[in-house]
Amino acid sequence: MSVLVEIVAGVREDLAAREATTPLADVRAALADVDAPRDPMPAFRGPGSSVIAEVKRKSPSKGDLAEITDPAGLASAYQRGGAAAISVLTEQRRFNGSLDDLRAVRAAVETPILRKDFIVTSYQLVEARAAGADMALLIVAALDDDDLRRLHDEARELGLTVLVEVHDEPETERAVALGAELIGVNARNLKTLAVDNDTFGRLAPLVPDDRVLVAESGISGPDDVERFVREGAQVVLVGEALVRDGDAEAAVRAMTGVE
Protein backbone atom coordinates (compact mmCIF):
# COMPACT_ATOMS: atom_id res chain seq x y z
CA MET A 1 0.00 0.00 0.00
CA SER A 2 1.39 3.44 -0.96
CA VAL A 3 1.87 6.20 1.58
CA LEU A 4 -0.80 8.28 -0.16
CA VAL A 5 -3.38 5.49 0.10
CA GLU A 6 -2.63 5.09 3.81
CA ILE A 7 -2.94 8.83 4.45
CA VAL A 8 -6.25 9.11 2.57
CA ALA A 9 -7.65 6.13 4.49
CA GLY A 10 -6.87 7.92 7.76
CA VAL A 11 -8.32 11.17 6.45
CA ARG A 12 -11.58 9.42 5.61
CA GLU A 13 -11.81 7.93 9.11
CA ASP A 14 -11.27 11.31 10.76
CA LEU A 15 -13.70 12.91 8.33
CA ALA A 16 -16.42 10.40 9.20
CA ALA A 17 -16.05 11.31 12.86
CA ARG A 18 -16.43 15.03 12.11
CA GLU A 19 -19.45 14.43 9.88
CA ALA A 20 -21.09 12.41 12.65
CA THR A 21 -20.63 15.32 15.04
CA THR A 22 -21.36 18.22 12.70
CA PRO A 23 -23.69 17.60 9.74
CA LEU A 24 -22.90 19.25 6.41
CA ALA A 25 -25.93 21.53 6.78
CA ASP A 26 -24.45 22.99 9.96
CA VAL A 27 -21.07 23.57 8.30
CA ARG A 28 -22.80 25.29 5.37
CA ALA A 29 -24.68 27.52 7.78
CA ALA A 30 -21.36 28.84 9.04
CA LEU A 31 -20.57 30.20 5.57
CA ALA A 32 -22.87 33.14 6.29
CA ASP A 33 -20.39 34.46 8.86
CA VAL A 34 -17.26 34.23 6.70
CA ASP A 35 -15.71 37.16 4.85
CA ALA A 36 -15.57 37.00 1.05
CA PRO A 37 -12.66 34.91 -0.25
CA ARG A 38 -9.41 36.65 -1.07
CA ASP A 39 -8.04 36.11 -4.59
CA PRO A 40 -4.31 35.21 -4.69
CA MET A 41 -4.07 35.07 -8.50
CA PRO A 42 -3.20 38.73 -9.19
CA ALA A 43 -0.18 38.41 -6.89
CA PHE A 44 0.74 35.03 -8.36
CA ARG A 45 0.66 36.47 -11.87
CA GLY A 46 2.72 39.51 -10.87
CA PRO A 47 6.44 40.02 -11.57
CA GLY A 48 9.02 37.94 -9.75
CA SER A 49 8.47 34.89 -7.59
CA SER A 50 5.55 34.66 -5.18
CA VAL A 51 5.81 32.58 -2.01
CA ILE A 52 3.15 30.38 -0.44
CA ALA A 53 4.57 30.04 3.07
CA GLU A 54 3.46 26.98 5.00
CA VAL A 55 2.54 26.39 8.62
CA LYS A 56 3.82 22.83 8.97
CA ARG A 57 4.74 21.01 12.18
CA LYS A 58 5.45 17.54 10.90
CA SER A 59 5.66 15.40 7.76
CA PRO A 60 5.56 11.67 6.99
CA SER A 61 9.04 11.83 5.45
CA LYS A 62 10.87 13.99 8.03
CA GLY A 63 8.86 13.51 11.21
CA ASP A 64 8.71 16.47 13.59
CA LEU A 65 9.88 19.69 11.92
CA ALA A 66 9.08 22.42 14.42
CA GLU A 67 7.10 22.96 17.60
CA ILE A 68 4.69 25.61 16.39
CA THR A 69 2.83 26.72 19.50
CA ASP A 70 1.66 29.95 17.86
CA PRO A 71 0.57 29.38 14.25
CA ALA A 72 -0.94 32.86 14.13
CA GLY A 73 2.39 34.41 15.12
CA LEU A 74 4.25 32.42 12.48
CA ALA A 75 1.69 33.40 9.84
CA SER A 76 2.06 37.05 10.83
CA ALA A 77 5.81 36.77 10.28
CA TYR A 78 5.15 35.26 6.87
CA GLN A 79 2.82 38.13 6.03
CA ARG A 80 5.40 40.72 7.08
CA GLY A 81 7.93 38.94 4.89
CA GLY A 82 5.72 39.39 1.86
CA ALA A 83 4.15 35.95 1.45
CA ALA A 84 1.54 36.04 -1.31
CA ALA A 85 -0.41 33.26 0.43
CA ILE A 86 -0.13 31.14 3.55
CA SER A 87 -0.64 27.38 3.50
CA VAL A 88 -1.96 25.73 6.65
CA LEU A 89 -1.69 21.97 6.95
CA THR A 90 -4.88 20.68 8.55
CA GLU A 91 -4.31 16.91 8.34
CA GLN A 92 -3.98 15.55 11.86
CA ARG A 93 -2.43 12.07 11.83
CA ARG A 94 0.67 12.58 9.71
CA PHE A 95 1.12 16.36 9.88
CA ASN A 96 -0.22 17.24 13.35
CA GLY A 97 -2.40 19.98 11.89
CA SER A 98 -6.01 21.04 12.41
CA LEU A 99 -8.71 23.40 11.26
CA ASP A 100 -8.13 25.25 14.53
CA ASP A 101 -4.71 26.23 13.15
CA LEU A 102 -6.39 27.58 10.02
CA ARG A 103 -8.92 29.56 12.06
CA ALA A 104 -6.14 31.04 14.20
CA VAL A 105 -4.18 32.06 11.12
CA ARG A 106 -7.27 33.54 9.49
CA ALA A 107 -7.88 35.73 12.54
CA ALA A 108 -4.30 37.02 12.41
CA VAL A 109 -3.61 37.84 8.74
CA GLU A 110 -5.21 39.33 5.64
CA THR A 111 -3.13 37.16 3.30
CA PRO A 112 -5.00 34.53 1.27
CA ILE A 113 -4.95 31.15 3.03
CA LEU A 114 -4.67 27.70 1.49
CA ARG A 115 -6.17 24.70 3.24
CA LYS A 116 -3.49 22.06 2.68
CA ASP A 117 -5.02 18.63 3.18
CA PHE A 118 -6.04 15.49 1.36
CA ILE A 119 -9.44 16.63 0.13
CA VAL A 120 -11.64 13.84 -1.17
CA THR A 121 -15.18 15.04 -0.36
CA SER A 122 -17.40 18.10 -0.70
CA TYR A 123 -17.65 18.31 3.09
CA GLN A 124 -13.96 19.22 3.35
CA LEU A 125 -14.35 22.05 0.85
CA VAL A 126 -17.23 23.55 2.81
CA GLU A 127 -15.19 23.12 6.02
CA ALA A 128 -12.31 24.96 4.41
CA ARG A 129 -14.42 27.96 3.35
CA ALA A 130 -16.29 28.04 6.68
CA ALA A 131 -12.94 28.16 8.52
CA GLY A 132 -11.85 31.12 6.39
CA ALA A 133 -9.76 29.46 3.70
CA ASP A 134 -9.48 31.21 0.34
CA MET A 135 -7.79 28.31 -1.45
CA ALA A 136 -8.00 24.52 -1.42
CA LEU A 137 -5.63 21.79 -2.56
CA LEU A 138 -6.76 18.97 -4.84
CA ILE A 139 -4.23 16.20 -5.37
CA VAL A 140 -4.70 14.54 -8.75
CA ALA A 141 -3.15 11.27 -7.53
CA ALA A 142 -5.82 10.95 -4.82
CA LEU A 143 -8.85 11.40 -7.11
CA ASP A 144 -10.35 9.79 -10.19
CA ASP A 145 -11.36 12.06 -13.08
CA ASP A 146 -15.01 12.34 -12.06
CA ASP A 147 -14.24 13.27 -8.45
CA LEU A 148 -11.45 15.63 -9.50
CA ARG A 149 -13.74 17.57 -11.84
CA ARG A 150 -16.66 17.58 -9.39
CA LEU A 151 -14.57 18.83 -6.48
CA HIS A 152 -12.81 21.38 -8.67
CA ASP A 153 -16.17 22.77 -9.80
CA GLU A 154 -17.61 22.76 -6.28
CA ALA A 155 -14.56 24.53 -4.88
CA ARG A 156 -14.89 27.28 -7.45
CA GLU A 157 -18.62 27.63 -6.70
CA LEU A 158 -17.64 28.25 -3.08
CA GLY A 159 -15.23 30.97 -4.23
CA LEU A 160 -12.11 28.94 -3.47
CA THR A 161 -9.04 29.21 -5.69
CA VAL A 162 -7.95 25.64 -6.43
CA LEU A 163 -4.34 24.48 -6.38
CA VAL A 164 -4.29 21.28 -8.44
CA GLU A 165 -1.24 19.19 -7.55
CA VAL A 166 0.57 16.81 -9.92
CA HIS A 167 3.59 14.54 -9.69
CA ASP A 168 4.06 13.00 -13.14
CA GLU A 169 3.16 13.35 -16.82
CA PRO A 170 -0.25 11.64 -16.81
CA GLU A 171 -1.37 13.67 -13.80
CA THR A 172 -0.18 16.88 -15.48
CA GLU A 173 -2.19 16.05 -18.59
CA ARG A 174 -5.27 15.48 -16.40
CA ALA A 175 -4.81 18.83 -14.64
CA VAL A 176 -4.43 20.67 -17.93
CA ALA A 177 -7.50 18.94 -19.40
CA LEU A 178 -9.44 19.91 -16.27
CA GLY A 179 -8.77 23.56 -17.05
CA ALA A 180 -6.92 24.13 -13.78
CA GLU A 181 -5.61 27.70 -13.64
CA LEU A 182 -3.18 27.02 -10.78
CA ILE A 183 -1.07 23.86 -11.10
CA GLY A 184 1.41 22.73 -8.46
CA VAL A 185 4.23 20.38 -9.38
CA ASN A 186 5.29 18.44 -6.30
CA ALA A 187 8.82 17.07 -6.47
CA ARG A 188 7.90 14.63 -3.70
CA ASN A 189 6.31 11.39 -4.87
CA LEU A 190 3.44 10.88 -2.43
CA LYS A 191 3.44 7.14 -3.06
CA THR A 192 7.07 6.66 -1.97
CA LEU A 193 7.96 10.06 -0.39
CA ALA A 194 11.11 10.24 -2.57
CA VAL A 195 12.05 13.70 -3.86
CA ASP A 196 13.24 14.34 -7.41
CA ASN A 197 14.10 17.99 -7.97
CA ASP A 198 14.12 17.43 -11.74
CA THR A 199 10.37 16.78 -11.68
CA PHE A 200 9.38 20.41 -12.11
CA GLY A 201 11.62 21.01 -15.12
CA ARG A 202 10.30 17.86 -16.75
CA LEU A 203 6.61 18.65 -16.28
CA ALA A 204 6.53 22.44 -16.72
CA PRO A 205 6.70 22.31 -20.54
CA LEU A 206 3.45 20.27 -20.54
CA VAL A 207 1.51 23.18 -19.02
CA PRO A 208 0.16 25.99 -21.26
CA ASP A 209 1.60 29.46 -20.69
CA ASP A 210 -1.73 30.88 -19.55
CA ARG A 211 -1.71 28.73 -16.40
CA VAL A 212 0.20 29.57 -13.22
CA LEU A 213 2.82 27.06 -12.09
CA VAL A 214 3.75 26.39 -8.47
CA ALA A 215 6.92 24.53 -7.50
CA GLU A 216 6.46 22.40 -4.40
CA SER A 217 9.01 20.51 -2.24
CA GLY A 218 12.78 20.55 -2.42
CA ILE A 219 13.07 24.31 -1.81
CA SER A 220 15.60 25.26 0.85
CA GLY A 221 16.55 28.79 -0.14
CA PRO A 222 16.75 31.53 -2.79
CA ASP A 223 19.02 29.47 -5.05
CA ASP A 224 16.34 26.80 -5.38
CA VAL A 225 13.71 29.47 -6.04
CA GLU A 226 15.89 30.95 -8.78
CA ARG A 227 16.25 27.54 -10.41
CA PHE A 228 12.51 26.85 -10.42
CA VAL A 229 11.72 30.36 -11.72
CA ARG A 230 14.13 29.73 -14.62
CA GLU A 231 12.22 26.53 -15.32
CA GLY A 232 8.87 28.32 -15.39
CA ALA A 233 7.60 28.64 -11.82
CA GLN A 234 5.75 31.81 -10.87
CA VAL A 235 5.10 30.61 -7.33
CA VAL A 236 6.97 28.47 -4.82
CA LEU A 237 5.38 26.66 -1.88
CA VAL A 238 7.80 26.35 1.03
CA GLY A 239 7.27 24.75 4.42
CA GLU A 240 10.17 22.93 6.04
CA ALA A 241 12.84 25.52 5.23
CA LEU A 242 10.71 28.29 6.73
CA VAL A 243 9.56 26.62 9.94
CA ARG A 244 13.13 25.53 10.68
CA ASP A 245 14.61 28.97 9.99
CA GLY A 246 15.23 31.20 12.97
CA ASP A 247 13.82 34.22 11.12
CA ALA A 248 10.75 33.22 9.09
CA GLU A 249 10.06 36.80 8.02
CA ALA A 250 13.52 37.28 6.51
CA ALA A 251 13.48 33.81 4.96
CA VAL A 252 10.23 34.56 3.10
CA ARG A 253 11.53 37.95 2.00
CA ALA A 254 14.67 36.34 0.54
CA MET A 255 12.56 34.02 -1.64
CA THR A 256 10.14 36.70 -2.83
CA GLY A 257 10.58 38.61 -6.09
CA VAL A 258 13.23 36.33 -7.58
CA GLU A 259 13.32 36.69 -11.37
CSV table of C-alpha atoms in Angstrom, one decimal:
chain,number,residue,atom,x,y,z
A,1,MET,CA,0.0,0.0,0.0
A,2,SER,CA,1.4,3.4,-1.0
A,3,VAL,CA,1.9,6.2,1.6
A,4,LEU,CA,-0.8,8.3,-0.2
A,5,VAL,CA,-3.4,5.5,0.1
A,6,GLU,CA,-2.6,5.1,3.8
A,7,ILE,CA,-2.9,8.8,4.4
A,8,VAL,CA,-6.2,9.1,2.6
A,9,ALA,CA,-7.6,6.1,4.5
A,10,GLY,CA,-6.9,7.9,7.8
A,11,VAL,CA,-8.3,11.2,6.5
A,12,ARG,CA,-11.6,9.4,5.6
A,13,GLU,CA,-11.8,7.9,9.1
A,14,ASP,CA,-11.3,11.3,10.8
A,15,LEU,CA,-13.7,12.9,8.3
A,16,ALA,CA,-16.4,10.4,9.2
A,17,ALA,CA,-16.0,11.3,12.9
A,18,ARG,CA,-16.4,15.0,12.1
A,19,GLU,CA,-19.4,14.4,9.9
A,20,ALA,CA,-21.1,12.4,12.6
A,21,THR,CA,-20.6,15.3,15.0
A,22,THR,CA,-21.4,18.2,12.7
A,23,PRO,CA,-23.7,17.6,9.7
A,24,LEU,CA,-22.9,19.2,6.4
A,25,ALA,CA,-25.9,21.5,6.8
A,26,ASP,CA,-24.4,23.0,10.0
A,27,VAL,CA,-21.1,23.6,8.3
A,28,ARG,CA,-22.8,25.3,5.4
A,29,ALA,CA,-24.7,27.5,7.8
A,30,ALA,CA,-21.4,28.8,9.0
A,31,LEU,CA,-20.6,30.2,5.6
A,32,ALA,CA,-22.9,33.1,6.3
A,33,ASP,CA,-20.4,34.5,8.9
A,34,VAL,CA,-17.3,34.2,6.7
A,35,ASP,CA,-15.7,37.2,4.8
A,36,ALA,CA,-15.6,37.0,1.0
A,37,PRO,CA,-12.7,34.9,-0.3
A,38,ARG,CA,-9.4,36.7,-1.1
A,39,ASP,CA,-8.0,36.1,-4.6
A,40,PRO,CA,-4.3,35.2,-4.7
A,41,MET,CA,-4.1,35.1,-8.5
A,42,PRO,CA,-3.2,38.7,-9.2
A,43,ALA,CA,-0.2,38.4,-6.9
A,44,PHE,CA,0.7,35.0,-8.4
A,45,ARG,CA,0.7,36.5,-11.9
A,46,GLY,CA,2.7,39.5,-10.9
A,47,PRO,CA,6.4,40.0,-11.6
A,48,GLY,CA,9.0,37.9,-9.7
A,49,SER,CA,8.5,34.9,-7.6
A,50,SER,CA,5.6,34.7,-5.2
A,51,VAL,CA,5.8,32.6,-2.0
A,52,ILE,CA,3.2,30.4,-0.4
A,53,ALA,CA,4.6,30.0,3.1
A,54,GLU,CA,3.5,27.0,5.0
A,55,VAL,CA,2.5,26.4,8.6
A,56,LYS,CA,3.8,22.8,9.0
A,57,ARG,CA,4.7,21.0,12.2
A,58,LYS,CA,5.4,17.5,10.9
A,59,SER,CA,5.7,15.4,7.8
A,60,PRO,CA,5.6,11.7,7.0
A,61,SER,CA,9.0,11.8,5.5
A,62,LYS,CA,10.9,14.0,8.0
A,63,GLY,CA,8.9,13.5,11.2
A,64,ASP,CA,8.7,16.5,13.6
A,65,LEU,CA,9.9,19.7,11.9
A,66,ALA,CA,9.1,22.4,14.4
A,67,GLU,CA,7.1,23.0,17.6
A,68,ILE,CA,4.7,25.6,16.4
A,69,THR,CA,2.8,26.7,19.5
A,70,ASP,CA,1.7,30.0,17.9
A,71,PRO,CA,0.6,29.4,14.2
A,72,ALA,CA,-0.9,32.9,14.1
A,73,GLY,CA,2.4,34.4,15.1
A,74,LEU,CA,4.2,32.4,12.5
A,75,ALA,CA,1.7,33.4,9.8
A,76,SER,CA,2.1,37.0,10.8
A,77,ALA,CA,5.8,36.8,10.3
A,78,TYR,CA,5.1,35.3,6.9
A,79,GLN,CA,2.8,38.1,6.0
A,80,ARG,CA,5.4,40.7,7.1
A,81,GLY,CA,7.9,38.9,4.9
A,82,GLY,CA,5.7,39.4,1.9
A,83,ALA,CA,4.1,35.9,1.4
A,84,ALA,CA,1.5,36.0,-1.3
A,85,ALA,CA,-0.4,33.3,0.4
A,86,ILE,CA,-0.1,31.1,3.6
A,87,SER,CA,-0.6,27.4,3.5
A,88,VAL,CA,-2.0,25.7,6.6
A,89,LEU,CA,-1.7,22.0,7.0
A,90,THR,CA,-4.9,20.7,8.6
A,91,GLU,CA,-4.3,16.9,8.3
A,92,GLN,CA,-4.0,15.6,11.9
A,93,ARG,CA,-2.4,12.1,11.8
A,94,ARG,CA,0.7,12.6,9.7
A,95,PHE,CA,1.1,16.4,9.9
A,96,ASN,CA,-0.2,17.2,13.4
A,97,GLY,CA,-2.4,20.0,11.9
A,98,SER,CA,-6.0,21.0,12.4
A,99,LEU,CA,-8.7,23.4,11.3
A,100,ASP,CA,-8.1,25.3,14.5
A,101,ASP,CA,-4.7,26.2,13.1
A,102,LEU,CA,-6.4,27.6,10.0
A,103,ARG,CA,-8.9,29.6,12.1
A,104,ALA,CA,-6.1,31.0,14.2
A,105,VAL,CA,-4.2,32.1,11.1
A,106,ARG,CA,-7.3,33.5,9.5
A,107,ALA,CA,-7.9,35.7,12.5
A,108,ALA,CA,-4.3,37.0,12.4
A,109,VAL,CA,-3.6,37.8,8.7
A,110,GLU,CA,-5.2,39.3,5.6
A,111,THR,CA,-3.1,37.2,3.3
A,112,PRO,CA,-5.0,34.5,1.3
A,113,ILE,CA,-5.0,31.1,3.0
A,114,LEU,CA,-4.7,27.7,1.5
A,115,ARG,CA,-6.2,24.7,3.2
A,116,LYS,CA,-3.5,22.1,2.7
A,117,ASP,CA,-5.0,18.6,3.2
A,118,PHE,CA,-6.0,15.5,1.4
A,119,ILE,CA,-9.4,16.6,0.1
A,120,VAL,CA,-11.6,13.8,-1.2
A,121,THR,CA,-15.2,15.0,-0.4
A,122,SER,CA,-17.4,18.1,-0.7
A,123,TYR,CA,-17.6,18.3,3.1
A,124,GLN,CA,-14.0,19.2,3.4
A,125,LEU,CA,-14.4,22.0,0.8
A,126,VAL,CA,-17.2,23.5,2.8
A,127,GLU,CA,-15.2,23.1,6.0
A,128,ALA,CA,-12.3,25.0,4.4
A,129,ARG,CA,-14.4,28.0,3.4
A,130,ALA,CA,-16.3,28.0,6.7
A,131,ALA,CA,-12.9,28.2,8.5
A,132,GLY,CA,-11.9,31.1,6.4
A,133,ALA,CA,-9.8,29.5,3.7
A,134,ASP,CA,-9.5,31.2,0.3
A,135,MET,CA,-7.8,28.3,-1.5
A,136,ALA,CA,-8.0,24.5,-1.4
A,137,LEU,CA,-5.6,21.8,-2.6
A,138,LEU,CA,-6.8,19.0,-4.8
A,139,ILE,CA,-4.2,16.2,-5.4
A,140,VAL,CA,-4.7,14.5,-8.7
A,141,ALA,CA,-3.1,11.3,-7.5
A,142,ALA,CA,-5.8,11.0,-4.8
A,143,LEU,CA,-8.8,11.4,-7.1
A,144,ASP,CA,-10.3,9.8,-10.2
A,145,ASP,CA,-11.4,12.1,-13.1
A,146,ASP,CA,-15.0,12.3,-12.1
A,147,ASP,CA,-14.2,13.3,-8.5
A,148,LEU,CA,-11.5,15.6,-9.5
A,149,ARG,CA,-13.7,17.6,-11.8
A,150,ARG,CA,-16.7,17.6,-9.4
A,151,LEU,CA,-14.6,18.8,-6.5
A,152,HIS,CA,-12.8,21.4,-8.7
A,153,ASP,CA,-16.2,22.8,-9.8
A,154,GLU,CA,-17.6,22.8,-6.3
A,155,ALA,CA,-14.6,24.5,-4.9
A,156,ARG,CA,-14.9,27.3,-7.5
A,157,GLU,CA,-18.6,27.6,-6.7
A,158,LEU,CA,-17.6,28.3,-3.1
A,159,GLY,CA,-15.2,31.0,-4.2
A,160,LEU,CA,-12.1,28.9,-3.5
A,161,THR,CA,-9.0,29.2,-5.7
A,162,VAL,CA,-8.0,25.6,-6.4
A,163,LEU,CA,-4.3,24.5,-6.4
A,164,VAL,CA,-4.3,21.3,-8.4
A,165,GLU,CA,-1.2,19.2,-7.6
A,166,VAL,CA,0.6,16.8,-9.9
A,167,HIS,CA,3.6,14.5,-9.7
A,168,ASP,CA,4.1,13.0,-13.1
A,169,GLU,CA,3.2,13.4,-16.8
A,170,PRO,CA,-0.3,11.6,-16.8
A,171,GLU,CA,-1.4,13.7,-13.8
A,172,THR,CA,-0.2,16.9,-15.5
A,173,GLU,CA,-2.2,16.0,-18.6
A,174,ARG,CA,-5.3,15.5,-16.4
A,175,ALA,CA,-4.8,18.8,-14.6
A,176,VAL,CA,-4.4,20.7,-17.9
A,177,ALA,CA,-7.5,18.9,-19.4
A,178,LEU,CA,-9.4,19.9,-16.3
A,179,GLY,CA,-8.8,23.6,-17.1
A,180,ALA,CA,-6.9,24.1,-13.8
A,181,GLU,CA,-5.6,27.7,-13.6
A,182,LEU,CA,-3.2,27.0,-10.8
A,183,ILE,CA,-1.1,23.9,-11.1
A,184,GLY,CA,1.4,22.7,-8.5
A,185,VAL,CA,4.2,20.4,-9.4
A,186,ASN,CA,5.3,18.4,-6.3
A,187,ALA,CA,8.8,17.1,-6.5
A,188,ARG,CA,7.9,14.6,-3.7
A,189,ASN,CA,6.3,11.4,-4.9
A,190,LEU,CA,3.4,10.9,-2.4
A,191,LYS,CA,3.4,7.1,-3.1
A,192,THR,CA,7.1,6.7,-2.0
A,193,LEU,CA,8.0,10.1,-0.4
A,194,ALA,CA,11.1,10.2,-2.6
A,195,VAL,CA,12.0,13.7,-3.9
A,196,ASP,CA,13.2,14.3,-7.4
A,197,ASN,CA,14.1,18.0,-8.0
A,198,ASP,CA,14.1,17.4,-11.7
A,199,THR,CA,10.4,16.8,-11.7
A,200,PHE,CA,9.4,20.4,-12.1
A,201,GLY,CA,11.6,21.0,-15.1
A,202,ARG,CA,10.3,17.9,-16.8
A,203,LEU,CA,6.6,18.7,-16.3
A,204,ALA,CA,6.5,22.4,-16.7
A,205,PRO,CA,6.7,22.3,-20.5
A,206,LEU,CA,3.5,20.3,-20.5
A,207,VAL,CA,1.5,23.2,-19.0
A,208,PRO,CA,0.2,26.0,-21.3
A,209,ASP,CA,1.6,29.5,-20.7
A,210,ASP,CA,-1.7,30.9,-19.6
A,211,ARG,CA,-1.7,28.7,-16.4
A,212,VAL,CA,0.2,29.6,-13.2
A,213,LEU,CA,2.8,27.1,-12.1
A,214,VAL,CA,3.7,26.4,-8.5
A,215,ALA,CA,6.9,24.5,-7.5
A,216,GLU,CA,6.5,22.4,-4.4
A,217,SER,CA,9.0,20.5,-2.2
A,218,GLY,CA,12.8,20.6,-2.4
A,219,ILE,CA,13.1,24.3,-1.8
A,220,SER,CA,15.6,25.3,0.9
A,221,GLY,CA,16.6,28.8,-0.1
A,222,PRO,CA,16.7,31.5,-2.8
A,223,ASP,CA,19.0,29.5,-5.1
A,224,ASP,CA,16.3,26.8,-5.4
A,225,VAL,CA,13.7,29.5,-6.0
A,226,GLU,CA,15.9,30.9,-8.8
A,227,ARG,CA,16.2,27.5,-10.4
A,228,PHE,CA,12.5,26.9,-10.4
A,229,VAL,CA,11.7,30.4,-11.7
A,230,ARG,CA,14.1,29.7,-14.6
A,231,GLU,CA,12.2,26.5,-15.3
A,232,GLY,CA,8.9,28.3,-15.4
A,233,ALA,CA,7.6,28.6,-11.8
A,234,GLN,CA,5.8,31.8,-10.9
A,235,VAL,CA,5.1,30.6,-7.3
A,236,VAL,CA,7.0,28.5,-4.8
A,237,LEU,CA,5.4,26.7,-1.9
A,238,VAL,CA,7.8,26.4,1.0
A,239,GLY,CA,7.3,24.8,4.4
A,240,GLU,CA,10.2,22.9,6.0
A,241,ALA,CA,12.8,25.5,5.2
A,242,LEU,CA,10.7,28.3,6.7
A,243,VAL,CA,9.6,26.6,9.9
A,244,ARG,CA,13.1,25.5,10.7
A,245,ASP,CA,14.6,29.0,10.0
A,246,GLY,CA,15.2,31.2,13.0
A,247,ASP,CA,13.8,34.2,11.1
A,248,ALA,CA,10.8,33.2,9.1
A,249,GLU,CA,10.1,36.8,8.0
A,250,ALA,CA,13.5,37.3,6.5
A,251,ALA,CA,13.5,33.8,5.0
A,252,VAL,CA,10.2,34.6,3.1
A,253,ARG,CA,11.5,38.0,2.0
A,254,ALA,CA,14.7,36.3,0.5
A,255,MET,CA,12.6,34.0,-1.6
A,256,THR,CA,10.1,36.7,-2.8
A,257,GLY,CA,10.6,38.6,-6.1
A,258,VAL,CA,13.2,36.3,-7.6
A,259,GLU,CA,13.3,36.7,-11.4
